[in-house]
Structures are given as structure tokens and as C-alpha cells.
Protein backbone atom coordinates (compact mmCIF):
# COMPACT_ATOMS: atom_id res chain seq x y z
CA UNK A 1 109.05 112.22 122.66
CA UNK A 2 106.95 114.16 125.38
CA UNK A 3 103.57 114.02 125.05
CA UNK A 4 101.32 116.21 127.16
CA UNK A 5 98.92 115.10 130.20
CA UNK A 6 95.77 115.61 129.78
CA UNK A 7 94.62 118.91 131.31
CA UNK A 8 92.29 117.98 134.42
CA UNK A 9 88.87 119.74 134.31
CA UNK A 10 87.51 120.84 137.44
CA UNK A 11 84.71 118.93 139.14
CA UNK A 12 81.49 120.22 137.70
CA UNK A 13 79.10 121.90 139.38
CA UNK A 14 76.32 119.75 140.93
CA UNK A 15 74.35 122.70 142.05
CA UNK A 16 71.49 125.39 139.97
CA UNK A 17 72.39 128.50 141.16
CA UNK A 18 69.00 130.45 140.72
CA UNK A 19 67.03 127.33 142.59
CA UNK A 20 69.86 127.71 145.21
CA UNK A 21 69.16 131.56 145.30
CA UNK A 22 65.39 131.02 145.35
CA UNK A 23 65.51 128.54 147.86
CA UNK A 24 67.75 131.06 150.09
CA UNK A 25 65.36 134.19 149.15
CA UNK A 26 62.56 132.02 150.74
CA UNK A 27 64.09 131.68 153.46
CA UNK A 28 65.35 134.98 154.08
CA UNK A 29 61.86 136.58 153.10
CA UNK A 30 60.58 134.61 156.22
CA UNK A 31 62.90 134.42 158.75
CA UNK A 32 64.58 137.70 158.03
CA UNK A 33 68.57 137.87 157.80
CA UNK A 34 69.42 137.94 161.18
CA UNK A 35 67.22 135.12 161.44
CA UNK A 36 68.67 132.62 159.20
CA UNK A 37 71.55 130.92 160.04
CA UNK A 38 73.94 129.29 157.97
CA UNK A 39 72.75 125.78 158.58
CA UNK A 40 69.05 126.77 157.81
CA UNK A 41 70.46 128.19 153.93
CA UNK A 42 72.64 124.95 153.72
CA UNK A 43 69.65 122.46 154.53
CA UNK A 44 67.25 124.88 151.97
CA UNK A 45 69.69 124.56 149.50
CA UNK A 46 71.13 120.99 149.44
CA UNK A 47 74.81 122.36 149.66
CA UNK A 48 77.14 122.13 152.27
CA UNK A 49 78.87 124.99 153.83
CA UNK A 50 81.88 124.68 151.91
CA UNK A 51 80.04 124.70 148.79
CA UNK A 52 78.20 127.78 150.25
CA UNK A 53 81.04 129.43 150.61
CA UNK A 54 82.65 128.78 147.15
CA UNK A 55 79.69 129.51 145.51
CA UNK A 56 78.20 132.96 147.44
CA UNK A 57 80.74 134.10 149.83
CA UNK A 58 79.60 134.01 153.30
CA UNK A 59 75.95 134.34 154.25
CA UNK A 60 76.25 138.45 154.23
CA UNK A 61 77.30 138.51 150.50
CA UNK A 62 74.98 135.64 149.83
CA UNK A 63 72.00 137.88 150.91
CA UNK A 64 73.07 140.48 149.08
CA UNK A 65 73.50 138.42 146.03
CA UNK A 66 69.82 137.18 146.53
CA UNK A 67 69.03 140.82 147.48
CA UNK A 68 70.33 141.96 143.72
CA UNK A 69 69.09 139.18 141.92
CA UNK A 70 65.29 139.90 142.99
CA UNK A 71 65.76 143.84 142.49
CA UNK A 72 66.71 143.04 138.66
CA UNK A 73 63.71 140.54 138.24
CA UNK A 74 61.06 143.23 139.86
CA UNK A 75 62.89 146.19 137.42
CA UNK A 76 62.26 143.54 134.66
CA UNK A 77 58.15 142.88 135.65
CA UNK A 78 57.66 146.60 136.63
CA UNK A 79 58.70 147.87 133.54
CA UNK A 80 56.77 144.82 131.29
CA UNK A 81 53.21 146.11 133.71
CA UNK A 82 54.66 150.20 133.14
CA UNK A 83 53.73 149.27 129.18
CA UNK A 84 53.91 152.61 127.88
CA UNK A 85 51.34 151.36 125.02
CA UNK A 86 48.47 151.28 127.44
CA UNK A 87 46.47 153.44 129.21
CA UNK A 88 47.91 154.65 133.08
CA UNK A 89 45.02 153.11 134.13
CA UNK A 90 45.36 149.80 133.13
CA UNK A 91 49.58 150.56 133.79
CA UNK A 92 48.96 151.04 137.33
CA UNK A 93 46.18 148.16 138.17
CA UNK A 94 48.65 145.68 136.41
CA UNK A 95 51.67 147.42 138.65
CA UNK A 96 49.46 146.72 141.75
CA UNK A 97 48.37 143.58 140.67
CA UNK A 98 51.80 142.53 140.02
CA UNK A 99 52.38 142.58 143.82
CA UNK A 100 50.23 141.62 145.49
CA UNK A 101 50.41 138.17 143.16
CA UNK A 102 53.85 138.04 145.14
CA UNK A 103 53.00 139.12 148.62
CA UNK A 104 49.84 136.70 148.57
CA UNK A 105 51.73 133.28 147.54
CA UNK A 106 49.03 130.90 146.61
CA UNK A 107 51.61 128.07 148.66
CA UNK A 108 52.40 129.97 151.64
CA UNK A 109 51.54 132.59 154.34
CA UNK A 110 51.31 136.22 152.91
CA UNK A 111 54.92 137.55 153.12
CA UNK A 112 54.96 141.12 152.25
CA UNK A 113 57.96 142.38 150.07
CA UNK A 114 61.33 140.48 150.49
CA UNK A 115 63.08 144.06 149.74
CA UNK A 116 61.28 145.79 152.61
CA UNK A 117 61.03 142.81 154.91
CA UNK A 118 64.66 141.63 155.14
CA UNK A 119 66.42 144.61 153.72
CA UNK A 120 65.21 147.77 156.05
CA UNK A 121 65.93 146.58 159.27
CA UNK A 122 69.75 145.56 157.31
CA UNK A 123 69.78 149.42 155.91
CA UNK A 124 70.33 150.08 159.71
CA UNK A 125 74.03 148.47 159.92
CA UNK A 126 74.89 147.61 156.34
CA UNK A 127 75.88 150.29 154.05
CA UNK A 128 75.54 148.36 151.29
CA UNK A 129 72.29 147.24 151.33
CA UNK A 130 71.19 150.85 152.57
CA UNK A 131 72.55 152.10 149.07
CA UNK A 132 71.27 149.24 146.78
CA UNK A 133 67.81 149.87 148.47
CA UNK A 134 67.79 153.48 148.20
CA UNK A 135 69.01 153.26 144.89
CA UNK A 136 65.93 150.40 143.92
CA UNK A 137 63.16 152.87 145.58
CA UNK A 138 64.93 156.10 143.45
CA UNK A 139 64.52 154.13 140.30
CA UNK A 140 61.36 153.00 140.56
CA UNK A 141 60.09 156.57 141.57
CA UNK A 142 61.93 157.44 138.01
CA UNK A 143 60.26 154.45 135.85
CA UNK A 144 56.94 155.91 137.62
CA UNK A 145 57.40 159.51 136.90
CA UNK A 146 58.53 158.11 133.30
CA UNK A 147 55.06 156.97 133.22
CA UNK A 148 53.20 159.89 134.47
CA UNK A 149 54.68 162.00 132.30
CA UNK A 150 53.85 159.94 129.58
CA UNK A 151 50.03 160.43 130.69
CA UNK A 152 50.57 163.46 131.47
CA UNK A 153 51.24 164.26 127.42
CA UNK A 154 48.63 161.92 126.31
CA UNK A 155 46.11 164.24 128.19
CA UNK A 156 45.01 161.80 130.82
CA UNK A 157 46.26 163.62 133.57
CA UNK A 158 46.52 167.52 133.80
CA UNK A 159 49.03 169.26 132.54
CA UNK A 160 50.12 170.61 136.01
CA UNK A 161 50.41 167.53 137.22
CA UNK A 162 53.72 167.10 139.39
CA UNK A 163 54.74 163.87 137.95
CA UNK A 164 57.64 163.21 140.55
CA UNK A 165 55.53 163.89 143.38
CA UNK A 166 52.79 161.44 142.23
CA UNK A 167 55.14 158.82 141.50
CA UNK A 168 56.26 159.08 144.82
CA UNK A 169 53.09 158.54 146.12
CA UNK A 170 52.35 155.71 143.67
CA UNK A 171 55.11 154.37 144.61
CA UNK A 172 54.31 154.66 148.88
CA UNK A 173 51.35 152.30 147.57
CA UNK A 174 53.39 149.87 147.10
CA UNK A 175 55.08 150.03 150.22
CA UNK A 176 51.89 150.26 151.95
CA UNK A 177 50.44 147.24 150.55
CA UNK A 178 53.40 145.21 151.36
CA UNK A 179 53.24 145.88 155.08
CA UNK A 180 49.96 145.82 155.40
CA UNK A 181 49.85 141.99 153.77
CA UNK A 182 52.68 140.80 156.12
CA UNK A 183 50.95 142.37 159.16
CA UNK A 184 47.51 140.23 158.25
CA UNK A 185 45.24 142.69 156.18
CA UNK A 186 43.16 140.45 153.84
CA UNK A 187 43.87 140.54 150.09
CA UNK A 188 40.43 141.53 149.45
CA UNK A 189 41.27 144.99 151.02
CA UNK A 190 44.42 145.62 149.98
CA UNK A 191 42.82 145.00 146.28
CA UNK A 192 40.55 147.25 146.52
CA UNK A 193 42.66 150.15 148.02
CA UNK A 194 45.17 149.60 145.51
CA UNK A 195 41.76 149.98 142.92
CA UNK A 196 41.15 152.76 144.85
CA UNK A 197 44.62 154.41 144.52
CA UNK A 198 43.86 154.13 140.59
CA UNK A 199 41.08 155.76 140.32
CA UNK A 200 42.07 158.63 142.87
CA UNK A 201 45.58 159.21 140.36
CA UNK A 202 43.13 158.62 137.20
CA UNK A 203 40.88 160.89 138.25
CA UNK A 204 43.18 163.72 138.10
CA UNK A 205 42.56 164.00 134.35
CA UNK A 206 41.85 167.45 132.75
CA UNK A 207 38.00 167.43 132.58
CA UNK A 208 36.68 167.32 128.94
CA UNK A 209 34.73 169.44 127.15
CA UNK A 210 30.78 168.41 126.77
């Protein structure tokens, strides 16, 4: 009679994947792609290179793993501060709020945003991380506009209001605020522009009758 061997089961993973890819987005948000070397992601990580390479591909498709992994999480809190069951005003302080919680780390040095830090100057070479970033600014013009329009037919803005332009510019906010914290500004003014960018797009409401 044969009897049958016992299948063998793989080692099992010794390693988190999302601390690994946190610990690696850290990094990168600092130091910048070009800037982080292989033995730098393997020390943040607490995995060899091997294991690197097993689990991420080499340090290109590891970025842009990390690179997809944060766009999907800031879709995720965008649209949760977007809550189309408030008013824009509140919307848009929580959207700016929202950010600059994550470009002024209470544990670290302000940072700016890990898309526009690390992936820009990568749009330059990469075509693949030009279209995922184009593609990440494009939607969050749309979930903006969305928005707007939304406001716009609750009467808080005017009715002419060109919702894609001022989602744009909404959006340009956030960019601004991002640079602006990585360059040195002081929270305390980028707070209150981004209050002041609130009241500018909220004051664009239809004026009401006496």
C-alpha cells in the first residue's frame, strides 16, 4: 500500500506587509526615491534583500507599490472629510485639516505630501508613476467638483458657479500647502490660509434675500 507524503507547506511569512510598506513610505517621504537605497529600505524594514525582493519586486516596483497603497488610503479619508451630509464649509475645513494632520507629524519634521515629494521629480523618467499621479490629481479634482456641485444645488454657492474650475483651485490648495510645509512655513499659517481659502470659496454663495 502507498500512502502519500505529507504535502510540505511553505515557510510562513515572518514579515507584516503594511508595517513593511509604512516603514518604506517613511523613508521614501524623506529621503526621496533616488535617495534611498536598497540597504536603507532593508534596515527600515527588518528584511533582507532577498526577502525584499520576493515580497515587492525590486526597489522601483516597491515604491510604486507604496506609491498605490497611500493613493487608496488618501481616496478613502478624502472622501470620509468630502461627507456629502454636511455643509461645504465644514467639507472643505475637514479636507484641509485632513492634511495638514499628515504634513505636520506630531513625531517628526514637517514632510509635505509623500505623493508630491517623491513622486514629481519620478513623473520626469517613469511613465508609470507620471500616469498613476496624473490619474490621483484628475480624481480628486472629480470627487471635488462632485462636491461643489452638490453645493452648488443646495444653494450655497451660485448657480453659475464653474464647479470644475473651483475644484481645481481647491484642489491647488492642497498642493500649495504641502510645499509650503516641507519648505518651513509654520503650521499656524498654512492653517489659516487654508481657513482663508474656505471662506473665499464659501463666500461665493448667492446672496439672500433680507
Amino acid at each position: 500500500m502507498v500512502q502519500n507524503k505529507p504535502t510540505r507547506r511553505g515557510r510562513p511569512r515572518t514579515y507584516d506587509p503594511d508595517q513593511a510598506m509604512a516603514r518604506a513610505r517613511d523613508l521614501f517621504w524623506i529621503q526621496g526615491f533616488s535617495g534611498t537605497s536598497l540597504d536603507e529600505l532593508s534596515a527600515a524594514t527588518h528584511m533582507n534583500r532577498p526577502s525584499l525582493y520576493g515580497a515587492f519586486g525590486d526597489k522601483r516596483a516597491f515604491y510604486r507599490t507604496v506609491l498605490e497603497n497611500y493613493r487608496e488610503k488618501m481616496r478613502d479619508d478624502v472622501r470620509v472629510a468630502l461627507d456629502p451630509d454636511i455643509p461645504l464649509r465644514q467639507a472643505l475645513s475637514r479636507l484641509y485639516a485632513l492634511f495638514i494632520e499628515i504634513y505636520f507629524p506630531q513625531d517628526g519634521q514637517p514632510r509635505g505630501c509623500f505623493m508630491i515629494s517623491t513622486g514629481v521629480p519620478e513623473a520626469a523618467t517613469d511613465p508609470d508613476v507620471r500616469d498613476l499621479m496624473a490619474d490621483t490629481f484628475r480624481g480628486f479634482d472629480r470627487m471635488l467638483e462632485k462636491r461643489i456641485a452638490r453645493a452648488v444645488a443646495a444653494g450655497e454657492l451660485a448657480a453659475d458657479t464653474e464647479c470644475a474650475t473651483l475644484a481645481m483651485i481647491a484642489n491647488s490648495v492642497v498642493g500649495y500647502i504641502a510645499i509650503r510645509s516641507r519648505l518651513g512655513e509654520s503650521r499656524e499659517t498654512l492653517e489659516s490660509f487654508a481657513a482663508a481659502t474656505v471662506d473665499h470659496i464659501c463666500g461665493m454663495a448667492t446672496p439672500q434675500d433680507g
